[in-house]
PDB file of C-alpha atoms in Angstrom:
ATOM      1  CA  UNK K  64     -42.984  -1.974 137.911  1.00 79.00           C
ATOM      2  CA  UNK K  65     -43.620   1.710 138.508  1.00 82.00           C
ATOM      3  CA  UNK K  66     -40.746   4.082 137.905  1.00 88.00           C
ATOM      4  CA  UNK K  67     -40.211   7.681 138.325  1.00 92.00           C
ATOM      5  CA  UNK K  68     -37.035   8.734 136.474  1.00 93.00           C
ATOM      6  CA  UNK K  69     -35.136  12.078 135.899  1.00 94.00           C
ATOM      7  CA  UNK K  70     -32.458  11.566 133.404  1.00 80.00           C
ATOM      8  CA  UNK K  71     -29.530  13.047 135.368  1.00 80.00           C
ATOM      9  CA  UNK K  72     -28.191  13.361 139.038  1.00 87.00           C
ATOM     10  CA  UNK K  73     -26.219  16.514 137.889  1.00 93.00           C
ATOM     11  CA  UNK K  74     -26.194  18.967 135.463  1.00 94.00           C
ATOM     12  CA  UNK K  75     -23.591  21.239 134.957  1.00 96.00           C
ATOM     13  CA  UNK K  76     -24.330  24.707 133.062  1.00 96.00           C
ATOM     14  CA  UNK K  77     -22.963  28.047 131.901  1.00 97.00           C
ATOM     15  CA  UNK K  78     -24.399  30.957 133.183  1.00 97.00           C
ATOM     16  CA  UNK K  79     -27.017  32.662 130.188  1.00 97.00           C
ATOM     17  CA  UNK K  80     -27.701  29.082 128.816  1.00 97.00           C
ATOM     18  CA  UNK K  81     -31.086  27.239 129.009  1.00 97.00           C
ATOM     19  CA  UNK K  82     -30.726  24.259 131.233  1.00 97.00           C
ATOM     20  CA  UNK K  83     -33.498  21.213 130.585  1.00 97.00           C
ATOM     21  CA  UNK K  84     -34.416  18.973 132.761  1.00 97.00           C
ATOM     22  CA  UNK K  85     -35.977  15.411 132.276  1.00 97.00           C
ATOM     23  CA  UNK K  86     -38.640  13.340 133.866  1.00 97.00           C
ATOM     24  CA  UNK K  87     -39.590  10.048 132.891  1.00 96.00           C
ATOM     25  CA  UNK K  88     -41.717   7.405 134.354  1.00 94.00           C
ATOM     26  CA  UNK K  89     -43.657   4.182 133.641  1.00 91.00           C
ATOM     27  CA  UNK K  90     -46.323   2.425 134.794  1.00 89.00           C
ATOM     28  CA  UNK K  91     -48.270   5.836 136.130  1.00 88.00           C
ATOM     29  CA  UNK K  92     -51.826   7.834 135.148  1.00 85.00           C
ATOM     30  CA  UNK K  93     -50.718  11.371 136.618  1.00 88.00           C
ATOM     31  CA  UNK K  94     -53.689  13.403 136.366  1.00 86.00           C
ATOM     32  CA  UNK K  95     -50.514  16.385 137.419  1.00 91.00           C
ATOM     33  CA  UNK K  96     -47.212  16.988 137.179  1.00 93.00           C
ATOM     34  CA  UNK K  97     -45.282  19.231 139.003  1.00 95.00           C
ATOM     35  CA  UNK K  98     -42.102  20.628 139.675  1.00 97.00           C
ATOM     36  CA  UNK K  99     -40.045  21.665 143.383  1.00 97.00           C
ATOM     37  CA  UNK K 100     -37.261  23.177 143.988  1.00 98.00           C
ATOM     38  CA  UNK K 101     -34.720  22.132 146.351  1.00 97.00           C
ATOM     39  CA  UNK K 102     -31.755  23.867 148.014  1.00 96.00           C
ATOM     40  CA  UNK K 103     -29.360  22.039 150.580  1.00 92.00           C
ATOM     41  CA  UNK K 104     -30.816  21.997 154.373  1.00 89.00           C
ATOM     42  CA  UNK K 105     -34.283  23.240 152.922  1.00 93.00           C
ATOM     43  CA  UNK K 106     -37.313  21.586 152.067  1.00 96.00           C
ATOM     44  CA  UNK K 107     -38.693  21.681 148.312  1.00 97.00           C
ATOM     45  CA  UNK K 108     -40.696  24.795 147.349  1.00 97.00           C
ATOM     46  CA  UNK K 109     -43.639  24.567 144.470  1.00 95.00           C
ATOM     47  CA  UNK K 110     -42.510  25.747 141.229  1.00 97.00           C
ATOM     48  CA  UNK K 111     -44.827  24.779 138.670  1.00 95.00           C
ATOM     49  CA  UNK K 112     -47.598  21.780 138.234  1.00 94.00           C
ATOM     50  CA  UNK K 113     -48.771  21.137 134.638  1.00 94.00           C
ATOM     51  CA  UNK K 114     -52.440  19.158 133.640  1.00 92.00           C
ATOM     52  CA  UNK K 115     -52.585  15.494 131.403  1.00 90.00           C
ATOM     53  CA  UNK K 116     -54.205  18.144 128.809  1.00 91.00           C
ATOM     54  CA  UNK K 117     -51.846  20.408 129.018  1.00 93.00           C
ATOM     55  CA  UNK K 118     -49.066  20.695 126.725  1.00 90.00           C
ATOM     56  CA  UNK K 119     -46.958  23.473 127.980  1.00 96.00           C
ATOM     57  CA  UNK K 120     -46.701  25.968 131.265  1.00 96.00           C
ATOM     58  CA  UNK K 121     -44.651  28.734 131.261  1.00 96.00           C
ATOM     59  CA  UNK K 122     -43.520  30.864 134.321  1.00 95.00           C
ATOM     60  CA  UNK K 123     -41.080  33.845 134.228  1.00 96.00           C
ATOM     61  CA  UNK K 124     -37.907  32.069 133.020  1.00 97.00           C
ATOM     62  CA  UNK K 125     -39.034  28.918 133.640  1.00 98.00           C
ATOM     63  CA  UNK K 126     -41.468  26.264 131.271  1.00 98.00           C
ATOM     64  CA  UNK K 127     -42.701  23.374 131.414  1.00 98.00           C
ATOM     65  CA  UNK K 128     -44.165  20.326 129.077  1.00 97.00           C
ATOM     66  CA  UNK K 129     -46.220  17.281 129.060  1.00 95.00           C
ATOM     67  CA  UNK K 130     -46.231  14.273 127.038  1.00 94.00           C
ATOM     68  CA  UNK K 131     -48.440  11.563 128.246  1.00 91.00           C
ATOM     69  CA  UNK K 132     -47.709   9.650 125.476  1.00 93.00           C
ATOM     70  CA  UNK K 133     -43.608   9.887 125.814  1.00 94.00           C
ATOM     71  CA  UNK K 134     -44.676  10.158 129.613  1.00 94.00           C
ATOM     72  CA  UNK K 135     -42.055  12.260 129.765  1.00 95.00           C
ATOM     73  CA  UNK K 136     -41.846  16.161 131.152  1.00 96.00           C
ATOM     74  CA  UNK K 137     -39.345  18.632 130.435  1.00 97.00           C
ATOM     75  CA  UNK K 138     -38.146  21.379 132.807  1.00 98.00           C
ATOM     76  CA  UNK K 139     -36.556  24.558 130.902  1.00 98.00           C
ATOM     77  CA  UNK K 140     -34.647  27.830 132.660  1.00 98.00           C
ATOM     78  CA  UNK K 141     -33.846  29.941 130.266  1.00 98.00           C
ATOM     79  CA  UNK K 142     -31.456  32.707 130.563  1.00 97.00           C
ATOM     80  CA  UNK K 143     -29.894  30.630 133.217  1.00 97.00           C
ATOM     81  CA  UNK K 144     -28.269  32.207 137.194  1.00 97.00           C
ATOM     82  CA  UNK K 145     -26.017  30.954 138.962  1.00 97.00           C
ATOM     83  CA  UNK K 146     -28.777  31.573 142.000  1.00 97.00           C
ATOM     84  CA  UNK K 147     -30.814  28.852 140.208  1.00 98.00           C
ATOM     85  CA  UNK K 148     -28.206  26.280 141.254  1.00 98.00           C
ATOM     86  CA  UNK K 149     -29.951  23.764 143.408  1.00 98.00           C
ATOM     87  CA  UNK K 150     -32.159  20.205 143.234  1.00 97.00           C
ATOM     88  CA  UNK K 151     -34.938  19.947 140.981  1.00 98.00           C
ATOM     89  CA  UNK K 152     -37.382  17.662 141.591  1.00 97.00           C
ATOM     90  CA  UNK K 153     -40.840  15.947 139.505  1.00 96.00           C
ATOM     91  CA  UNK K 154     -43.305  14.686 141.036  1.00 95.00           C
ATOM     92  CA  UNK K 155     -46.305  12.724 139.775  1.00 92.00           C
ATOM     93  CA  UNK K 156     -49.410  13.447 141.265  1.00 86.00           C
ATOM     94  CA  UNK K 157     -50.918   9.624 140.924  1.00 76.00           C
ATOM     95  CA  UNK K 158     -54.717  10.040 140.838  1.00 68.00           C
ATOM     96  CA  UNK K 159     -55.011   6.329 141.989  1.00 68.00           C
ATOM     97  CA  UNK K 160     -52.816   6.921 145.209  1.00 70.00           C
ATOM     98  CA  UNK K 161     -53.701  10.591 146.398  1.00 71.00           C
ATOM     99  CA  UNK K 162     -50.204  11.564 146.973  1.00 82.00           C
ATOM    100  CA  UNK K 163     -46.979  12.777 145.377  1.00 89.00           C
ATOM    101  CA  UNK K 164     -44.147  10.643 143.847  1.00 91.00           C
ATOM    102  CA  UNK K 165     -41.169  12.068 143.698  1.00 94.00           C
ATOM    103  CA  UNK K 166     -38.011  11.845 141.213  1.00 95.00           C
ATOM    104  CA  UNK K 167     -34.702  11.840 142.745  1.00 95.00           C
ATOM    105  CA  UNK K 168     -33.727  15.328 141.630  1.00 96.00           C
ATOM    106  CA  UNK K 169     -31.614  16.544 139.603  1.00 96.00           C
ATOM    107  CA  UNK K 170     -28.878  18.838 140.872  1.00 96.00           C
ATOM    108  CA  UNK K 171     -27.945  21.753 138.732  1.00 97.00           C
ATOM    109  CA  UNK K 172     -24.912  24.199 138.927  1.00 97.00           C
ATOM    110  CA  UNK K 173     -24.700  26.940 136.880  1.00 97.00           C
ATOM    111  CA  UNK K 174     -21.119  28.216 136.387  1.00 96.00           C
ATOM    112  CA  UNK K 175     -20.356  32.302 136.293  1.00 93.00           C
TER     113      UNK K 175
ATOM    114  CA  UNK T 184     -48.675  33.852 157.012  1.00 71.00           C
ATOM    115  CA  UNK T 185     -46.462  31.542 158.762  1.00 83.00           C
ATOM    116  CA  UNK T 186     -45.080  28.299 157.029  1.00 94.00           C
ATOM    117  CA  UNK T 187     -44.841  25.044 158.263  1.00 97.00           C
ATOM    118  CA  UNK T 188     -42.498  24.414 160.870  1.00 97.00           C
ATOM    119  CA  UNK T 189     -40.746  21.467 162.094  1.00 98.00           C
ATOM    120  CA  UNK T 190     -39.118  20.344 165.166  1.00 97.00           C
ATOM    121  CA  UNK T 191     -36.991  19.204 165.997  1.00 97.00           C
ATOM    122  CA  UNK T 192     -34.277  20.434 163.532  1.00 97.00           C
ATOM    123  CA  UNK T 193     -31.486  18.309 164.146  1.00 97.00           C
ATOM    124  CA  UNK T 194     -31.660  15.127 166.194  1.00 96.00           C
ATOM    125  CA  UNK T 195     -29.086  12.227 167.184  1.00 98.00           C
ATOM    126  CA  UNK T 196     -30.548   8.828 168.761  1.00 98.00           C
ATOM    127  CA  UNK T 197     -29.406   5.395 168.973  1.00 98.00           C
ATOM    128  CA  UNK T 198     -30.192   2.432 167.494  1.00 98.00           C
ATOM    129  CA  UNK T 199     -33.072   0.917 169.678  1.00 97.00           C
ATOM    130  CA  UNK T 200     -34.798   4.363 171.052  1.00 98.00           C
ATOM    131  CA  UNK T 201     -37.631   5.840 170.091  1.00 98.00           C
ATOM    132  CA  UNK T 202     -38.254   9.622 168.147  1.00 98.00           C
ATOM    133  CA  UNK T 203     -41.195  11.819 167.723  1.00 98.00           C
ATOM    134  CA  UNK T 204     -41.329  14.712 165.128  1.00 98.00           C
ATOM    135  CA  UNK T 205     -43.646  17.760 165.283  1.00 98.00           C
ATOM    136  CA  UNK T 206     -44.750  19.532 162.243  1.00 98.00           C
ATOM    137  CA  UNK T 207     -47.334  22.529 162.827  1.00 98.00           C
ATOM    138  CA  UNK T 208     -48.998  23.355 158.838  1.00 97.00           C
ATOM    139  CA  UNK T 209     -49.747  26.757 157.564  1.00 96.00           C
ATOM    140  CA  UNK T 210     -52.895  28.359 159.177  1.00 95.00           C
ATOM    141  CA  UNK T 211     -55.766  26.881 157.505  1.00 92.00           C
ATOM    142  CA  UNK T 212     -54.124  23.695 156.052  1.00 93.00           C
ATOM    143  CA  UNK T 213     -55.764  20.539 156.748  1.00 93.00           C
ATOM    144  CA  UNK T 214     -54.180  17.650 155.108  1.00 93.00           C
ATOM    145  CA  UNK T 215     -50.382  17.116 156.311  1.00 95.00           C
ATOM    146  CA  UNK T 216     -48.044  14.584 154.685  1.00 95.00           C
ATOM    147  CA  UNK T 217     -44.570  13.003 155.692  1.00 97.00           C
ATOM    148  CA  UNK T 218     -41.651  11.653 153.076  1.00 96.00           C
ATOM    149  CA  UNK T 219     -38.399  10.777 154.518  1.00 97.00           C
ATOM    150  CA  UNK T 220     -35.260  11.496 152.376  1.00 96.00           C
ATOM    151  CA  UNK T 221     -32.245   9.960 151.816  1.00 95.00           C
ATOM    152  CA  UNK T 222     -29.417  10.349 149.237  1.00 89.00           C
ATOM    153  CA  UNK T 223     -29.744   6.777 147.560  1.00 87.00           C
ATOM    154  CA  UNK T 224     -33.994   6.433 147.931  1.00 90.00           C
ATOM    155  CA  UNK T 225     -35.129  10.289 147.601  1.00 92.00           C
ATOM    156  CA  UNK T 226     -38.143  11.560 148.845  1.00 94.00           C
ATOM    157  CA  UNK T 227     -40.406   8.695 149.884  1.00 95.00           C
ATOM    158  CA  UNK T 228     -43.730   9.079 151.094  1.00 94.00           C
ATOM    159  CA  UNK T 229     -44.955   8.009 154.559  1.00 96.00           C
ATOM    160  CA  UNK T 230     -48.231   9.209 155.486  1.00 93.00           C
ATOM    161  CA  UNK T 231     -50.283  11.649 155.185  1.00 93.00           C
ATOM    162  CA  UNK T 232     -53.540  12.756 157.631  1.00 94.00           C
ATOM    163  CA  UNK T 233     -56.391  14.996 157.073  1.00 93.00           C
ATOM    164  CA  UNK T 234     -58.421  16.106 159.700  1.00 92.00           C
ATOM    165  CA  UNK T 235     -57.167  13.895 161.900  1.00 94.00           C
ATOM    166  CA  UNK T 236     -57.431  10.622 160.549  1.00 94.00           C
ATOM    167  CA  UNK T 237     -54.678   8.918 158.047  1.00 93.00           C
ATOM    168  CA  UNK T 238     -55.474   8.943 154.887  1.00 90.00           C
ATOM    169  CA  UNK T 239     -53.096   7.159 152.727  1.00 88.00           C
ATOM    170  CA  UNK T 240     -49.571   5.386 153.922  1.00 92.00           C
ATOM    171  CA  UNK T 241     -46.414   4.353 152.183  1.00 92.00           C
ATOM    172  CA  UNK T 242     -44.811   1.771 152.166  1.00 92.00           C
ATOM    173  CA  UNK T 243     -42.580   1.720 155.334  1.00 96.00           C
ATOM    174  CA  UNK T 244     -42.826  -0.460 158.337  1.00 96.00           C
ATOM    175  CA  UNK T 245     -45.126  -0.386 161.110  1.00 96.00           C
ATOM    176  CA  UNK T 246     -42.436   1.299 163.327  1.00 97.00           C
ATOM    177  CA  UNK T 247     -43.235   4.445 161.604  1.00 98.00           C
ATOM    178  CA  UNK T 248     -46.700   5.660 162.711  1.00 97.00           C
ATOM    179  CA  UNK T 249     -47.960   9.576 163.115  1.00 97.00           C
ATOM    180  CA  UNK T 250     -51.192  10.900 164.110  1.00 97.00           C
ATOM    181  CA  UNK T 251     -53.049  14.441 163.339  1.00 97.00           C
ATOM    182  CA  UNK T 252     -54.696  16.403 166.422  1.00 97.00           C
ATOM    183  CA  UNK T 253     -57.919  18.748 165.779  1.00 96.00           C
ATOM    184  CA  UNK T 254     -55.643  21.904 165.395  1.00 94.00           C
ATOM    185  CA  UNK T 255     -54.414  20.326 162.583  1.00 95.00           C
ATOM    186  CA  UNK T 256     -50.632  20.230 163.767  1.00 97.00           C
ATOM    187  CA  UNK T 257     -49.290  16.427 163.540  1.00 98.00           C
ATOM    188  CA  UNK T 258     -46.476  13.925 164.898  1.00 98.00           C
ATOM    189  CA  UNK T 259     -45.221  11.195 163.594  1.00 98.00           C
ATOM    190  CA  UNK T 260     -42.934   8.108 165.622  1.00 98.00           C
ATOM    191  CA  UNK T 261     -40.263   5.809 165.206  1.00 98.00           C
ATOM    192  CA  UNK T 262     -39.959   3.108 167.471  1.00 95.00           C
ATOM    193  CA  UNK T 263     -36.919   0.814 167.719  1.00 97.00           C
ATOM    194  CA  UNK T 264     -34.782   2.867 165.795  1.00 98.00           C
ATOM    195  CA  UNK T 265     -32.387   1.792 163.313  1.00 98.00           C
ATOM    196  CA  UNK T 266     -29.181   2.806 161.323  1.00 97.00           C
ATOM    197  CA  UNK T 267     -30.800   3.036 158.133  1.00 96.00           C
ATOM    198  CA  UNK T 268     -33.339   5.336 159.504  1.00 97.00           C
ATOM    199  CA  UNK T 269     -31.175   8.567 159.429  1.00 97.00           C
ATOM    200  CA  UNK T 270     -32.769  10.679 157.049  1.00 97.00           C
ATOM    201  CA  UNK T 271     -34.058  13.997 156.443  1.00 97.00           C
ATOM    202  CA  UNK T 272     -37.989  13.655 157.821  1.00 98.00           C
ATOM    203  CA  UNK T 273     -39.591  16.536 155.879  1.00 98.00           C
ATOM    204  CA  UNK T 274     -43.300  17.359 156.434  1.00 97.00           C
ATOM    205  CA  UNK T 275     -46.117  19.407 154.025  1.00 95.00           C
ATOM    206  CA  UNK T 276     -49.466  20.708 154.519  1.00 94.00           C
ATOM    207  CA  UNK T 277     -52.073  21.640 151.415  1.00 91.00           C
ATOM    208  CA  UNK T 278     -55.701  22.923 151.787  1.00 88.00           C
ATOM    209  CA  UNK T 279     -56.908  19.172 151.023  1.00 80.00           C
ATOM    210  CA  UNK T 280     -55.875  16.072 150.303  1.00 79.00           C
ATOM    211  CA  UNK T 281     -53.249  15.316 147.679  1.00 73.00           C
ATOM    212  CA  UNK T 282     -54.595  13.746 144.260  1.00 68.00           C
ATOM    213  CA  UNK T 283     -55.974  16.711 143.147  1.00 74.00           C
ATOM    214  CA  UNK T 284     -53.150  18.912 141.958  1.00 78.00           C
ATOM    215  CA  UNK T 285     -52.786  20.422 145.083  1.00 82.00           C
ATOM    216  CA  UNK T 286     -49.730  22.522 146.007  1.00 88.00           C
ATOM    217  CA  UNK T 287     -47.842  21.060 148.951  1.00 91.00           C
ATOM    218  CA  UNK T 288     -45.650  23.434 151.338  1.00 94.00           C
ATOM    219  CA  UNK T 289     -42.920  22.100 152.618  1.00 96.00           C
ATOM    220  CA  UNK T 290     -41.272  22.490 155.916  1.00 97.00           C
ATOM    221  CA  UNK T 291     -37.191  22.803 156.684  1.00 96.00           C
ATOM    222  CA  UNK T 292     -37.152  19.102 158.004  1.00 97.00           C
ATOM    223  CA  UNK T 293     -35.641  17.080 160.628  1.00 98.00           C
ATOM    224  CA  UNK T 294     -32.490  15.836 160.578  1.00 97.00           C
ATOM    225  CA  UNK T 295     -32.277  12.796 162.229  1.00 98.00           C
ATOM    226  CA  UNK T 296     -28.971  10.464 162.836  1.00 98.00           C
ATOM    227  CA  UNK T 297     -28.702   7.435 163.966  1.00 98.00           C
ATOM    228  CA  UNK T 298     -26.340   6.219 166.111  1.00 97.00           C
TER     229      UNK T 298
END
């Protein structure tokens, strides 16, 4: 069956650390990946979206990889804020189904 | 510009009514899409319409149906409402159809209970 995974529902970090993120899934082609960012009563806002042939995207504090054969992506902060407490969500953009799956999220605090 | 907007914001119905949701896109967006959101299921996909006819659907029953008018601004229904519909109805518009690494822009959502 087709899964969309990310590898915690919270994530609890100290402020100036790099917090990672995990996506997994199975069973998908994603010709894109990409990344949202979710606070509470809000909807998502874009972040980042990374290409199959791309390995890595990098943004400010904030990168991104790809590994189609892990099918796996990784979502970094560095330097971590606590103002970058909120949900993070993947989402596969499925070439065979024209829209966007989404992970459950991961919710991160970072701790002054 | 503008984003998307959404209303209702907050809305409480009972089991058995019926609900419509407006979402008006960003100026120049096309292609609108709907995902509902719960705690246990996440964001789920319902629909999503571009220029005014659906293009893809979820998997959700057939008491969830939306249309697109030629402004671009869309609706979408629930008939016969149930408990387990309460959920946060969010809506996005993008330039074109998703599947092609386009962006999507989200609105604040809907908050609908049911009673």
């Amino acid at each position: 069956s087709q899964k969309i995974e990310q590898n915690s529902e919270a994530l609890n970090i100290q402020e100036g650390k790099t917090a990672t993120l995990t996506c997994n899934y199975t069973n998908y082609s994603p010709a894109y990946l990409q990344w949202y960012r979710q606070d509470p009563g809000r909807g998502p806002v874009f972040l980042l979206l990374i290409r199959e042939n791309e390995k890595e995207k990098r943004k400010e504090r904030l990168k991104v990889t790809f590994d189609t054969t892990l099918k796996q992506s990784l979502f970094h902060i560095t330097a971590s804020q606590p103002a970058d407490s909120a949900t993070y969500l993947c989402a596969l953009d499925e070439r065979s189904q024209g829209n966007l799956i989404f992970g459950k999220g991961t919710k991160l605090s970072v701790k002054p | 510009k503008a984003g998307v907007t959404q209303t209702p914001r907050y809305l409480i119905k009972t089991r058995g009514q019926q609900v419509t949701l407006s979402c008006s896109p960003i100026s120049g967006h096309r292609s609108v899409s709907w995902y509902q959101q719960t705690p246990g299921q996440g964001l789920q996909f319902l629909f999503e319409y571009f220029s005014e006819t659906q293009r893809n659907k979820g998997n959700f029953p057939g008491r969830f149906s939306g249309r697109q008018f030629s402004n671009s601004r869309s609706e979408m229904n629930v008939s016969t409402l149930e408990l387990g519909d309460s959920a946060l109805y969010l809506c996005a518009s993008s330039l074109v159809p998703g599947g092609g690494g386009e962006t999507q822009y989200f609105g604040p959502g809907t908050r609908l209970l049911v009673l």
